[in-house]
mmCIF file of C-alpha atoms in Angstrom:
data_model
loop_
_atom_site.group_PDB
_atom_site.id
_atom_site.type_symbol
_atom_site.label_atom_id
_atom_site.label_comp_id
_atom_site.label_asym_id
_atom_site.label_seq_id
_atom_site.Cartn_x
_atom_site.Cartn_y
_atom_site.Cartn_z
ATOM 1 C CA UNK A 899 -196.383 35.972 -58.691
ATOM 2 C CA UNK A 900 -193.206 37.804 -57.590
ATOM 3 C CA UNK A 901 -191.729 34.578 -56.251
ATOM 4 C CA UNK A 902 -192.329 32.871 -59.587
ATOM 5 C CA UNK A 903 -190.776 35.809 -61.453
ATOM 6 C CA UNK A 904 -187.604 35.732 -59.363
ATOM 7 C CA UNK A 905 -187.344 31.946 -59.678
ATOM 8 C CA UNK A 906 -187.413 32.287 -63.471
ATOM 9 C CA UNK A 907 -184.927 35.184 -63.411
ATOM 10 C CA UNK A 908 -187.494 37.579 -64.864
ATOM 11 C CA UNK A 909 -187.952 41.268 -64.051
ATOM 12 C CA UNK A 910 -190.097 44.040 -65.487
ATOM 13 C CA UNK A 911 -190.180 47.804 -65.105
ATOM 14 C CA UNK A 912 -193.980 47.718 -65.207
ATOM 15 C CA UNK A 913 -195.940 47.905 -61.950
ATOM 16 C CA UNK A 914 -198.173 45.002 -62.978
ATOM 17 C CA UNK A 915 -197.179 42.658 -65.778
ATOM 18 C CA UNK A 916 -197.714 39.119 -66.964
ATOM 19 C CA UNK A 917 -195.033 36.443 -66.666
ATOM 20 C CA UNK A 918 -193.503 37.564 -69.979
ATOM 21 C CA UNK A 919 -193.127 41.202 -68.896
ATOM 22 C CA UNK A 920 -196.059 42.435 -70.977
ATOM 23 C CA UNK A 921 -199.071 44.430 -69.833
ATOM 24 C CA UNK A 922 -201.730 42.293 -68.164
ATOM 25 C CA UNK A 923 -205.168 42.188 -69.774
ATOM 26 C CA UNK A 924 -206.935 45.009 -67.939
ATOM 27 C CA UNK A 925 -210.371 43.420 -67.775
ATOM 28 C CA UNK A 926 -209.134 40.071 -66.505
ATOM 29 C CA UNK A 927 -206.951 41.632 -63.837
ATOM 30 C CA UNK A 928 -209.632 44.096 -62.740
ATOM 31 C CA UNK A 929 -212.275 41.380 -62.440
ATOM 32 C CA UNK A 930 -209.922 39.193 -60.391
ATOM 33 C CA UNK A 931 -208.899 42.072 -58.125
ATOM 34 C CA UNK A 932 -212.456 43.344 -57.581
ATOM 35 C CA UNK A 933 -213.894 39.907 -56.795
ATOM 36 C CA UNK A 934 -211.165 38.974 -54.332
ATOM 37 C CA UNK A 935 -211.014 42.346 -52.577
ATOM 38 C CA UNK A 936 -214.783 42.238 -52.063
ATOM 39 C CA UNK A 937 -214.633 38.660 -50.806
ATOM 40 C CA UNK A 938 -211.655 39.192 -48.490
ATOM 41 C CA UNK A 939 -211.981 42.791 -47.331
ATOM 42 C CA UNK A 940 -215.588 43.723 -48.173
ATOM 43 C CA UNK A 941 -214.223 46.728 -50.051
ATOM 44 C CA UNK A 942 -214.432 47.799 -53.663
ATOM 45 C CA UNK A 943 -210.910 47.897 -55.069
ATOM 46 C CA UNK A 944 -210.097 48.382 -58.729
ATOM 47 C CA UNK A 945 -206.874 48.394 -60.682
ATOM 48 C CA UNK A 946 -207.472 52.089 -61.353
ATOM 49 C CA UNK A 947 -207.526 52.742 -57.590
ATOM 50 C CA UNK A 948 -204.362 50.652 -57.107
ATOM 51 C CA UNK A 949 -202.544 52.468 -59.924
ATOM 52 C CA UNK A 950 -203.309 55.899 -58.448
ATOM 53 C CA UNK A 951 -202.280 54.710 -54.985
ATOM 54 C CA UNK A 952 -199.016 53.344 -56.364
ATOM 55 C CA UNK A 953 -198.216 56.672 -58.059
ATOM 56 C CA UNK A 954 -199.052 58.645 -54.893
ATOM 57 C CA UNK A 955 -196.854 56.431 -52.703
ATOM 58 C CA UNK A 956 -193.900 56.697 -55.077
ATOM 59 C CA UNK A 957 -194.324 60.473 -55.348
ATOM 60 C CA UNK A 958 -194.467 60.819 -51.546
ATOM 61 C CA UNK A 959 -191.134 58.990 -51.335
ATOM 62 C CA UNK A 960 -189.590 61.532 -53.695
ATOM 63 C CA UNK A 961 -189.157 59.140 -56.617
ATOM 64 C CA UNK A 962 -188.543 61.231 -59.750
ATOM 65 C CA UNK A 963 -191.487 61.590 -62.117
ATOM 66 C CA UNK A 964 -189.416 60.116 -64.949
ATOM 67 C CA UNK A 965 -188.953 56.883 -62.964
ATOM 68 C CA UNK A 966 -192.669 56.753 -62.103
ATOM 69 C CA UNK A 967 -193.543 57.335 -65.747
ATOM 70 C CA UNK A 968 -191.317 54.487 -66.963
ATOM 71 C CA UNK A 969 -192.718 52.179 -64.272
ATOM 72 C CA UNK A 970 -196.257 52.885 -65.474
ATOM 73 C CA UNK A 971 -195.264 52.253 -69.087
ATOM 74 C CA UNK A 972 -195.826 55.827 -70.272
ATOM 75 C CA UNK A 973 -193.804 57.125 -73.215
ATOM 76 C CA UNK A 974 -193.009 60.387 -71.398
ATOM 77 C CA UNK A 975 -193.461 61.998 -67.987
ATOM 78 C CA UNK A 976 -195.932 64.620 -69.281
ATOM 79 C CA UNK A 977 -198.533 61.871 -69.672
ATOM 80 C CA UNK A 978 -197.980 60.806 -66.063
ATOM 81 C CA UNK A 979 -198.227 64.367 -64.783
ATOM 82 C CA UNK A 980 -201.387 65.090 -66.756
ATOM 83 C CA UNK A 981 -203.231 61.934 -65.736
ATOM 84 C CA UNK A 982 -201.967 60.517 -62.445
ATOM 85 C CA UNK A 983 -199.936 62.978 -60.453
ATOM 86 C CA UNK A 984 -202.145 63.991 -57.518
ATOM 87 C CA UNK A 985 -200.531 65.901 -54.679
ATOM 88 C CA UNK A 986 -201.124 64.052 -51.441
ATOM 89 C CA UNK A 987 -201.528 65.605 -48.008
ATOM 90 C CA UNK A 988 -198.094 64.344 -46.933
ATOM 91 C CA UNK A 989 -196.466 65.884 -50.017
ATOM 92 C CA UNK A 990 -198.148 69.226 -49.339
ATOM 93 C CA UNK A 991 -196.887 69.155 -45.743
ATOM 94 C CA UNK A 992 -193.370 68.301 -46.910
ATOM 95 C CA UNK A 993 -193.485 71.146 -49.449
ATOM 96 C CA UNK A 994 -194.584 73.601 -46.767
ATOM 97 C CA UNK A 995 -191.808 72.448 -44.419
ATOM 98 C CA UNK A 996 -189.232 73.039 -47.155
ATOM 99 C CA UNK A 997 -190.607 76.514 -47.886
ATOM 100 C CA UNK A 998 -190.550 77.419 -44.168
ATOM 101 C CA UNK A 999 -186.823 76.654 -44.022
ATOM 102 C CA UNK A 1000 -185.899 79.162 -46.736
ATOM 103 C CA UNK A 1001 -183.888 82.080 -45.377
ATOM 104 C CA UNK A 1002 -183.074 85.242 -47.213
ATOM 105 C CA UNK A 1003 -180.102 86.334 -45.154
#
């Protein structure tokens, strides 16, 4: 899909989009993903799971919440924070490392 997009000179800020840059039909995509993940990996994978994983990976890399929010198609970052922003173990460790390095004098 990415190869076809680049060939046509098309890009989208959305994580998953159709060839025109619009949101993909959720039910069609989820059915396709679930069936193929089960067949190939014998695991249950949903688009909801993939979306949360995508947000967590971007957050771990320090990508600003505003960028993540735009990528998910949210109108503002508060929506993203309220729904998707889960602190991962790696982020907690990074936070603690930063706090440990604070010196008063």
